[in-house]
mmCIF file of C-alpha atoms in Angstrom:
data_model
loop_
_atom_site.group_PDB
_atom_site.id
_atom_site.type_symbol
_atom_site.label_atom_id
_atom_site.label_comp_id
_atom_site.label_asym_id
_atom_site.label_seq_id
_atom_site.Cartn_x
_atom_site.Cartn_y
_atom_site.Cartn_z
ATOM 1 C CA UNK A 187 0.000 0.000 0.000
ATOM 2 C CA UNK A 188 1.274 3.322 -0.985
ATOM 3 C CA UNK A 189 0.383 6.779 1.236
ATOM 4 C CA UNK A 190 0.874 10.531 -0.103
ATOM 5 C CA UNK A 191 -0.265 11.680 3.159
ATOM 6 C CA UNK A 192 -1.918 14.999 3.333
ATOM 7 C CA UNK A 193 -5.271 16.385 5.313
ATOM 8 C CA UNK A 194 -7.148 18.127 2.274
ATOM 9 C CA UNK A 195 -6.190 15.048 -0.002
ATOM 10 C CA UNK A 196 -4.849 12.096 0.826
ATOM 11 C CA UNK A 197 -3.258 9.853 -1.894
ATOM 12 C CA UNK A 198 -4.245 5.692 -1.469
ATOM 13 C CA UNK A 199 -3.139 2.970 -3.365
ATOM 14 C CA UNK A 200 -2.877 -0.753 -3.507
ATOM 15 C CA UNK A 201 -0.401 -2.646 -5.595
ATOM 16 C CA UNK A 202 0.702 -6.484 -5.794
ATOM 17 C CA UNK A 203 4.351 -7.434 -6.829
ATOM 18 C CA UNK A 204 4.644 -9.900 -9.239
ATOM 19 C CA UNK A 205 7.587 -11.674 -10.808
ATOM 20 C CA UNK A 206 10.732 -9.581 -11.100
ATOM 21 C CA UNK A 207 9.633 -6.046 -11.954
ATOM 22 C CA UNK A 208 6.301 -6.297 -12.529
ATOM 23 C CA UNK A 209 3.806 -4.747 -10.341
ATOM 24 C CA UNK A 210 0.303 -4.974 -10.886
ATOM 25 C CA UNK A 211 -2.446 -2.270 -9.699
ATOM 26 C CA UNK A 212 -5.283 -3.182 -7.217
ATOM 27 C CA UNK A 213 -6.583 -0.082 -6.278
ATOM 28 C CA UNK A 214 -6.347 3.688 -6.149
ATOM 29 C CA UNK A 215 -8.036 6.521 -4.242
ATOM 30 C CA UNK A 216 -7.874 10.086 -2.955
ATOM 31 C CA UNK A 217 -9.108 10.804 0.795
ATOM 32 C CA UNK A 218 -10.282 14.490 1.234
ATOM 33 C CA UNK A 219 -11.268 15.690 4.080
ATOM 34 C CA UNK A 220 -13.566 19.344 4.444
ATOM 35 C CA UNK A 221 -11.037 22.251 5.751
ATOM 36 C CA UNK A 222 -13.890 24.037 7.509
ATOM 37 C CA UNK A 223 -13.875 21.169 9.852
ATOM 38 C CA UNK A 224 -11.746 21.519 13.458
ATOM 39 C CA UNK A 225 -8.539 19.416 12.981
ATOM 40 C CA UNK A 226 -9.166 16.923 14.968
ATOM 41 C CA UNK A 227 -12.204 15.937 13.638
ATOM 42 C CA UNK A 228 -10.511 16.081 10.131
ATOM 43 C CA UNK A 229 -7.799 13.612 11.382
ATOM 44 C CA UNK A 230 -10.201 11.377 12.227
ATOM 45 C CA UNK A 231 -12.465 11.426 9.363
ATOM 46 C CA UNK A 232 -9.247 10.700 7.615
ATOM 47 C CA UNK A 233 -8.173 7.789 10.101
ATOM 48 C CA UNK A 234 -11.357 6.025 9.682
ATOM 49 C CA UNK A 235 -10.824 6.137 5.986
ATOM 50 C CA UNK A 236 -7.519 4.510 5.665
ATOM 51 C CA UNK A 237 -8.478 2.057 8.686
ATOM 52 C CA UNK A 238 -11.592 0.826 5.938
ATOM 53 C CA UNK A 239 -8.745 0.475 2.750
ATOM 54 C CA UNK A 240 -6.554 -1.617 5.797
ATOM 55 C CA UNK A 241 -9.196 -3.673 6.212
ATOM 56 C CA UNK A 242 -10.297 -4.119 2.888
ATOM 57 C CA UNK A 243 -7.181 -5.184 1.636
ATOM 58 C CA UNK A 244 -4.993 -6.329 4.174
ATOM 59 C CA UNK A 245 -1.654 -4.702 2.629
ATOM 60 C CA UNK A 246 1.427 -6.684 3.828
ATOM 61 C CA UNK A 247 3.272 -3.106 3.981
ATOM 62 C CA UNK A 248 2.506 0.319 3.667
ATOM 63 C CA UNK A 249 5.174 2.957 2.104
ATOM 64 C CA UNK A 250 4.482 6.289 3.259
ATOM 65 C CA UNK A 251 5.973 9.568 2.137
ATOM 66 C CA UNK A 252 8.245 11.493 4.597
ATOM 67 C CA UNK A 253 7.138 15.018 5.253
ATOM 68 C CA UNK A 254 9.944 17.579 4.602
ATOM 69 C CA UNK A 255 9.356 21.052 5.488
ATOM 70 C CA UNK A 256 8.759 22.862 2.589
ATOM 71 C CA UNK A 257 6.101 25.265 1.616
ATOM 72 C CA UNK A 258 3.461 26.685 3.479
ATOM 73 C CA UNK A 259 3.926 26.070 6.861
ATOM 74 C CA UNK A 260 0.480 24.715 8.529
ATOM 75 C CA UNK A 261 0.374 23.200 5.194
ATOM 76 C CA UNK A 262 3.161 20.871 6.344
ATOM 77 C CA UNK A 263 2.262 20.927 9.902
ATOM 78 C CA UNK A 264 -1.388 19.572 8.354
ATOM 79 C CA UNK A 265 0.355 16.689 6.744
ATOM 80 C CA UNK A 266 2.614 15.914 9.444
ATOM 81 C CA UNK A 267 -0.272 15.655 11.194
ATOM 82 C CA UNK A 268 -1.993 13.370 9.265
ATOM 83 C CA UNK A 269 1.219 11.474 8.404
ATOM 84 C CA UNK A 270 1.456 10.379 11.955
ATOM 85 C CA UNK A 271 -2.369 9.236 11.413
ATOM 86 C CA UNK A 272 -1.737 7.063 9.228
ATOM 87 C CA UNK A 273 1.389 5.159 10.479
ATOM 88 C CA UNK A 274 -0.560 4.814 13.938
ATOM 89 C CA UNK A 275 -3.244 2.522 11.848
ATOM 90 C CA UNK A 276 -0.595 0.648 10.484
ATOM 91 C CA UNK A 277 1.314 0.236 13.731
ATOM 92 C CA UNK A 278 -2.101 -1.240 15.047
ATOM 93 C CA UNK A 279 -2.150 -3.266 12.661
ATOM 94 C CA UNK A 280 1.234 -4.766 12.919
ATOM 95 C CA UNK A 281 2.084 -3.741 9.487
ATOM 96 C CA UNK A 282 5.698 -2.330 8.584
ATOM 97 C CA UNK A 283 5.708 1.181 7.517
ATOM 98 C CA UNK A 284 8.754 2.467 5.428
ATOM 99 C CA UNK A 285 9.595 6.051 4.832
ATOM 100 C CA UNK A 286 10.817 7.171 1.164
ATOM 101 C CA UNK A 287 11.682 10.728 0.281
ATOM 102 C CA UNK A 288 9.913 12.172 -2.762
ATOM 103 C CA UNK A 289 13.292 12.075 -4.310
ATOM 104 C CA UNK A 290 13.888 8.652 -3.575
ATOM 105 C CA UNK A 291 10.633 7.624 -5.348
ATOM 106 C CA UNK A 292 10.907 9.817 -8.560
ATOM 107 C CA UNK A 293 14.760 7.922 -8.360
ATOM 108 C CA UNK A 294 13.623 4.309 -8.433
ATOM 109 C CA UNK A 295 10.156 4.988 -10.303
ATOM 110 C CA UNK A 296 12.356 7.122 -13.297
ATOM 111 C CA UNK A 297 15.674 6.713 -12.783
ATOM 112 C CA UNK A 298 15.876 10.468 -11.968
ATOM 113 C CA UNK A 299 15.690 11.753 -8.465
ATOM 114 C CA UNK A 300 14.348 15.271 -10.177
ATOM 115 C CA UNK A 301 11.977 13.900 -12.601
ATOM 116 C CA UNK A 302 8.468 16.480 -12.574
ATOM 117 C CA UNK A 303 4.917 15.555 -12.305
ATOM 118 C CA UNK A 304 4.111 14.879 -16.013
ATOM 119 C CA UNK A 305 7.355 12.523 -16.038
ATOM 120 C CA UNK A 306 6.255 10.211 -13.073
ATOM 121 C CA UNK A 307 2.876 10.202 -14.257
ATOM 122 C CA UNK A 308 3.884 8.793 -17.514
ATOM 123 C CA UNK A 309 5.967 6.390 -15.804
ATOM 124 C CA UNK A 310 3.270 4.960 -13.660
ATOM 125 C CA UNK A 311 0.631 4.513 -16.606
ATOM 126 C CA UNK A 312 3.211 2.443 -18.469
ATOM 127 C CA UNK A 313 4.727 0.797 -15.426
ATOM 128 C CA UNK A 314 1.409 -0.426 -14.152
ATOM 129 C CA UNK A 315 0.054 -0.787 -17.788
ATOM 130 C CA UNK A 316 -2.906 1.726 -17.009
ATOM 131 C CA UNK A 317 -5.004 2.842 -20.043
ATOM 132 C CA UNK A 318 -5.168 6.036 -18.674
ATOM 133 C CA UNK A 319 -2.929 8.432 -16.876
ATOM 134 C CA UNK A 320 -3.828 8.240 -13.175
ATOM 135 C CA UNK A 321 -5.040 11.542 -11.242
ATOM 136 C CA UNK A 322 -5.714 14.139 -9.212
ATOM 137 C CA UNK A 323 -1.685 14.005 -8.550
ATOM 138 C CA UNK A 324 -1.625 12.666 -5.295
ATOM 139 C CA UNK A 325 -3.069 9.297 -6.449
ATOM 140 C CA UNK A 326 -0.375 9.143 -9.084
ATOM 141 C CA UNK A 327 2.408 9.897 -6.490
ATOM 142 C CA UNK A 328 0.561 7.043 -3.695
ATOM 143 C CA UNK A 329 0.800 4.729 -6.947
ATOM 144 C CA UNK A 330 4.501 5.941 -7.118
ATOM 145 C CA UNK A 331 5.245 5.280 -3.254
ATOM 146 C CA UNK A 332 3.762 1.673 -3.872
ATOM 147 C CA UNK A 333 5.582 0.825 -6.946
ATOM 148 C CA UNK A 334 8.774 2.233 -5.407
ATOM 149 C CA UNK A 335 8.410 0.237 -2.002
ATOM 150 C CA UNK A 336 8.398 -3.207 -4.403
ATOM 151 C CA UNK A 337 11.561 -2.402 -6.267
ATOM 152 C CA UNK A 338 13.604 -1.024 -3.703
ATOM 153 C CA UNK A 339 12.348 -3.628 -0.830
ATOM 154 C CA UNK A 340 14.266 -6.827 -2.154
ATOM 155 C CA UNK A 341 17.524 -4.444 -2.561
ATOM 156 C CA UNK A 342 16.523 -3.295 1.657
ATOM 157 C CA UNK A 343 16.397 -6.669 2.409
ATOM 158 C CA UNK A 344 19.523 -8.089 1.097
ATOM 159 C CA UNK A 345 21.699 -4.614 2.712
ATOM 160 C CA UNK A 346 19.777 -5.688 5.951
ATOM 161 C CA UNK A 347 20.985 -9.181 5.685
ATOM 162 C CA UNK A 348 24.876 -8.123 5.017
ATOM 163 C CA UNK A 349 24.781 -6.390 8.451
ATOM 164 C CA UNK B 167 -6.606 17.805 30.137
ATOM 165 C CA UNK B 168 -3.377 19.554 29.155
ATOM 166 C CA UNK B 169 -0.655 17.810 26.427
ATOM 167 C CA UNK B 170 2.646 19.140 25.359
ATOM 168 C CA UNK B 171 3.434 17.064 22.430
ATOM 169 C CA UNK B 172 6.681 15.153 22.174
ATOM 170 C CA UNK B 173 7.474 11.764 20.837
ATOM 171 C CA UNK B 174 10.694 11.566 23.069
ATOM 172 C CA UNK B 175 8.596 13.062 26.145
ATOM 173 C CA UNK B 176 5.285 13.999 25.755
ATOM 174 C CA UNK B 177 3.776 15.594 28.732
ATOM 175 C CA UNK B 178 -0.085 15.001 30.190
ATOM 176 C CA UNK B 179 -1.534 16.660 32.958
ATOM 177 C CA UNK B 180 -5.227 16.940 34.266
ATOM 178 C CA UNK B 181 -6.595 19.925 36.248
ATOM 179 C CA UNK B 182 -9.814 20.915 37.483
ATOM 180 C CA UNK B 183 -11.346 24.196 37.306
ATOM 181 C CA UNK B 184 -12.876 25.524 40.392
ATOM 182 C CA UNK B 185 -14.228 28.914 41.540
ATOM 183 C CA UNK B 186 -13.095 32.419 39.865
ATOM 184 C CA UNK B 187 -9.775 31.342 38.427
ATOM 185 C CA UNK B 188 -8.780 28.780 41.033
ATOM 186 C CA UNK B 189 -7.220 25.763 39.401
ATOM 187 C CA UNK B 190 -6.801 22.194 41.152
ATOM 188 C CA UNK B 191 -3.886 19.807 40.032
ATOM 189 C CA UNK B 192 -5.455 16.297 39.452
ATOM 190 C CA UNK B 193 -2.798 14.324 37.568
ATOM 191 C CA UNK B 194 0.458 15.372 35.824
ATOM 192 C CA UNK B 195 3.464 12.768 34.059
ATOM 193 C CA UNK B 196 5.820 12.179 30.836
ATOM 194 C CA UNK B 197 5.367 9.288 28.550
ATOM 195 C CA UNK B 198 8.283 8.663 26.669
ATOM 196 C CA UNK B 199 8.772 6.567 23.812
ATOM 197 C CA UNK B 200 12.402 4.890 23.095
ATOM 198 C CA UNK B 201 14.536 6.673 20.283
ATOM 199 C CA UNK B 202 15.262 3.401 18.992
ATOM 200 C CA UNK B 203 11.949 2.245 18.275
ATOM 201 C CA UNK B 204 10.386 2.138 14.643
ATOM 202 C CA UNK B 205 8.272 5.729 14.138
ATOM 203 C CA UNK B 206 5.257 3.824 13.343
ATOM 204 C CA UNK B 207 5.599 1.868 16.602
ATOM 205 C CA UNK B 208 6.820 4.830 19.135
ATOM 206 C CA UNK B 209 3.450 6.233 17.722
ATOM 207 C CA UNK B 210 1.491 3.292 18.992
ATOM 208 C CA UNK B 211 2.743 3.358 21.974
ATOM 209 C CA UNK B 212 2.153 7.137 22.702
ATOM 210 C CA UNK B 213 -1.214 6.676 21.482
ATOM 211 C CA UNK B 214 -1.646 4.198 23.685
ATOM 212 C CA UNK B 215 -0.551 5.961 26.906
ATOM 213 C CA UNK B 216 -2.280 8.861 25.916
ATOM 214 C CA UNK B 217 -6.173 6.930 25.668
ATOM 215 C CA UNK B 218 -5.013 5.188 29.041
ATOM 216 C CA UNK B 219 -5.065 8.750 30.430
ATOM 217 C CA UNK B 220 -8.311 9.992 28.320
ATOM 218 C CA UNK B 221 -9.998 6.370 29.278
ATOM 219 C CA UNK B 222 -9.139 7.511 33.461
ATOM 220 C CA UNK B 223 -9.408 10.679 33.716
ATOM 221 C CA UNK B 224 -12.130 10.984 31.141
ATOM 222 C CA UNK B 225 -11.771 15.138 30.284
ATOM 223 C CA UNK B 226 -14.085 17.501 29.261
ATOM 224 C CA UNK B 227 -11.509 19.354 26.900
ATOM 225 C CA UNK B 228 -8.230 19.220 25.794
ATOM 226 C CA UNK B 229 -5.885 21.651 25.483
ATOM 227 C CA UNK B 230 -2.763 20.834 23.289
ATOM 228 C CA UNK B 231 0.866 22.639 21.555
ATOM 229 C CA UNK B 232 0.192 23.955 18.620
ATOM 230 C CA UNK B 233 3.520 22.787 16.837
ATOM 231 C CA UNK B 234 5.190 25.767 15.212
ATOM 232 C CA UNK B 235 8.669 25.057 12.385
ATOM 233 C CA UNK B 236 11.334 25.877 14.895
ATOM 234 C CA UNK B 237 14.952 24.140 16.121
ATOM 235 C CA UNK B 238 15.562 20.554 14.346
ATOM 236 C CA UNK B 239 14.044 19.345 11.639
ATOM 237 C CA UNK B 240 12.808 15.741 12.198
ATOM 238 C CA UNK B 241 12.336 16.652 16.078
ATOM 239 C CA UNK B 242 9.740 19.330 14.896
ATOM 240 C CA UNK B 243 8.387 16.623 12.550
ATOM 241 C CA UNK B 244 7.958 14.378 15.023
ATOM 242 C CA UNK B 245 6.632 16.272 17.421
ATOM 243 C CA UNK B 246 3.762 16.636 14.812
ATOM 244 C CA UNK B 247 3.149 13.277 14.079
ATOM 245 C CA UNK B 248 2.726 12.720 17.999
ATOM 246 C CA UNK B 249 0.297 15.662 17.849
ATOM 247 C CA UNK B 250 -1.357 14.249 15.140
ATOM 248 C CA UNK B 251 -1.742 10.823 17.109
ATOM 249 C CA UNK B 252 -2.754 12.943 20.212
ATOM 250 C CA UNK B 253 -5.496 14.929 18.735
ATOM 251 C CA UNK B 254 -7.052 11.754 16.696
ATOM 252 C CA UNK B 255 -7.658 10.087 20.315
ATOM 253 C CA UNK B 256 -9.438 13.464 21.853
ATOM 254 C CA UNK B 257 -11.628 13.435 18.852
ATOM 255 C CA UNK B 258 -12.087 9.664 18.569
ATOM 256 C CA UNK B 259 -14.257 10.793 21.778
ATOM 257 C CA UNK B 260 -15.625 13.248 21.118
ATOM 258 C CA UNK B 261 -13.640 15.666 23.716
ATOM 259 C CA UNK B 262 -13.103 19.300 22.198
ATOM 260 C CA UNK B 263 -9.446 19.811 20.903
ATOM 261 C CA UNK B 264 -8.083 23.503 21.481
ATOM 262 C CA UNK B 265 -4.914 24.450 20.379
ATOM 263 C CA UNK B 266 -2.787 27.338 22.249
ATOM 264 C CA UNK B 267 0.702 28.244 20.762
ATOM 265 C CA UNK B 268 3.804 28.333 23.277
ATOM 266 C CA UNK B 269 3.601 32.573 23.565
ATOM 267 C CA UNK B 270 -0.414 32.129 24.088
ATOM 268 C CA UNK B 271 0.090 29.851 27.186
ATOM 269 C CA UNK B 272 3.005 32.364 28.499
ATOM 270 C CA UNK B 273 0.966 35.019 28.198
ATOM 271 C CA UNK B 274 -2.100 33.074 29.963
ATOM 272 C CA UNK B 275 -0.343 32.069 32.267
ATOM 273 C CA UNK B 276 2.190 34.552 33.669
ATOM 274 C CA UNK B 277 1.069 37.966 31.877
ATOM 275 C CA UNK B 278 3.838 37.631 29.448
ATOM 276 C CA UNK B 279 4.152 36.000 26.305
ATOM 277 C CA UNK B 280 8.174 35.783 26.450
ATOM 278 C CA UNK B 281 8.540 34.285 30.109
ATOM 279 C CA UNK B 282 11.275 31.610 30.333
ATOM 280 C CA UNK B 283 11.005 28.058 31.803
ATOM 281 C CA UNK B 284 11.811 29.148 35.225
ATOM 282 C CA UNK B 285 9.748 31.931 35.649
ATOM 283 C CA UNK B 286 6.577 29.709 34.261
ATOM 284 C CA UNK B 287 7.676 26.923 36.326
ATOM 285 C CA UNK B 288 7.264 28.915 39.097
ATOM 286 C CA UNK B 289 3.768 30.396 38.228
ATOM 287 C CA UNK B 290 2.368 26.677 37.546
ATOM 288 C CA UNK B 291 3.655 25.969 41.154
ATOM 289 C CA UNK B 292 2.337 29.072 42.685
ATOM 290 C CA UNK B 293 -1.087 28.714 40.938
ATOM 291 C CA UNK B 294 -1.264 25.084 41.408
ATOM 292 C CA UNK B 295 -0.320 25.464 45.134
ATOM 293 C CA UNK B 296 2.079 22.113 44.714
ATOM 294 C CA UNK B 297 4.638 21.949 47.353
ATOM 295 C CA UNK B 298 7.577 21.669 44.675
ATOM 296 C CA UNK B 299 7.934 22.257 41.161
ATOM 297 C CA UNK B 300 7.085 20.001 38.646
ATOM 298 C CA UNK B 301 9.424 18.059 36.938
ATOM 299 C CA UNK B 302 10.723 17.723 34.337
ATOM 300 C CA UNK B 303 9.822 21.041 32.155
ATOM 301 C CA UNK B 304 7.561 18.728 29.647
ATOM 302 C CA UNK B 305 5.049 18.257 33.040
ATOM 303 C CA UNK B 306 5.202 21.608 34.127
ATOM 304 C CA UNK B 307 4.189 22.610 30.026
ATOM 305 C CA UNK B 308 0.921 20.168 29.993
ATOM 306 C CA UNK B 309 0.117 22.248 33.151
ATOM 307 C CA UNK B 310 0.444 25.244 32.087
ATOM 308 C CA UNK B 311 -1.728 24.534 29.100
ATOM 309 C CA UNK B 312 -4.267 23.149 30.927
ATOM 310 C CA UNK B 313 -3.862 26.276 33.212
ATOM 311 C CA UNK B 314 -3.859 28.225 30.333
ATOM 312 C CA UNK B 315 -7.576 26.722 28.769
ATOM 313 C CA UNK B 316 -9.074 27.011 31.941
ATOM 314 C CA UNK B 317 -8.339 30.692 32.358
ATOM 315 C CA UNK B 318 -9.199 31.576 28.848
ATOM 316 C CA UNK B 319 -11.749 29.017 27.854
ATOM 317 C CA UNK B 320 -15.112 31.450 29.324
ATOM 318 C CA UNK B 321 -13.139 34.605 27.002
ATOM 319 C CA UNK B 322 -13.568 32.431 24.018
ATOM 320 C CA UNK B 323 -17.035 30.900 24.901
ATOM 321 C CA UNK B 324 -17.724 35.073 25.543
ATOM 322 C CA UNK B 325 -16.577 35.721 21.964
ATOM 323 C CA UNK B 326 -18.183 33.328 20.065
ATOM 324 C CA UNK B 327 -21.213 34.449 21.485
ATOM 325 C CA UNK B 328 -20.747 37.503 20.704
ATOM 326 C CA UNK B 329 -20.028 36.176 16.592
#
């Protein structure tokens, strides 16, 4: 399961690794929650939402972008927020969370820690053999996390086991 | 309830509000979650020393840190994940979440927004009427904030009625 975290849209997706690089897409969503609502309550509408796609589908392990601060700041306070949301559902869950950098995603999704919007996009349409470009944006880049986590995770494990 | 959000130390106190602006100290500690714990799981385990309290003490309101961009990077980050976490279990009850920044509380609390540890320490002790400080400063902050709703919680019901 990949997460773009973020309060006023939350990127979801669910992929399943196949042989070698294949990945195949399950599912794909955007969470939004309303920004005249108190915080809290936001966090919460947004818990209970990623709580129903952990129970739906039962991911074995959820890749999760890391919040930088960049931008507006309650903006990034916002997704912090919700960022620690959503790895408290997985943690109650018992299911692994791993942190990736944008950069580190646009790297092993394109090859090119700088790659833009319209680049990863493309990438993710062919990788996952989509017939159409997925969007808003933050569905694309939770498709992204996912597809990254799958690559990179056999490469984690074998540095792990060198240790 | 008062919580100063921290992932390292997070500090939780309960007061009760009591004629004019007395203020009764009813429960006050630090949970602390160990740096070398997963994110995900140092999460869970706030969260779940945090609804132990909530599930006790059962507050009407709780007053929490608003988390500004200041000092370390991933400490500030943390510290709003743990917020995050926090504020999800207030409103997973339905308890009121209000948010107070660090000069707010200062100003509540001793008349002036720039006040350092010490002299606030000594103000939570003097309106508290506890026999010795609290320690450490992470107890004496979810004090002061719950201090600092009580005192300032019939100004803002006065000004919303007033809207």
């Amino acid at each position: 399961m990949g997460i773009d975290p973020g309060l006023t849209r939350c990127g979801l997706s669910v992929v399943q690794a196949a042989r070698g690089r294949a990945v195949l897409p399950v599912a794909v969503g955007v969470v939004r929650t309303p920004a005249d609502l108190e915080l809290a309550q936001r966090l919460r509408r947004l818990s209970d939402a990623v709580e129903e796609w952990m129970d739906d589908y039962a991911p074995d392990v959820v890749a999760v972008e890391r919040v930088f601060e960049r931008g507006n700041v309650s903006t990034v306070m916002n997704t912090a927020h919700a960022s620690g949301v959503l790895m408290l559902s997985a943690a109650r869950r018992d299911i692994p969370v791993h942190l990736y950098t944008p950069s580190e995603v646009k790297k092993a999704v394109s090859g090119n820690g700088r790659a833009d919007k319209q680049q990863m996009t493309a990438m993710i349409t062919r990788i996952l053999g989509l017939t159409e470009p997925p969007r808003p944006a933050d569905a694309a880049d939770a498709l992204a996390l996912a597809v990254c986590h799958c690559w990179r995770a056999p490469m984690n494990a074998r540095l792990k086991g060198t240790l």
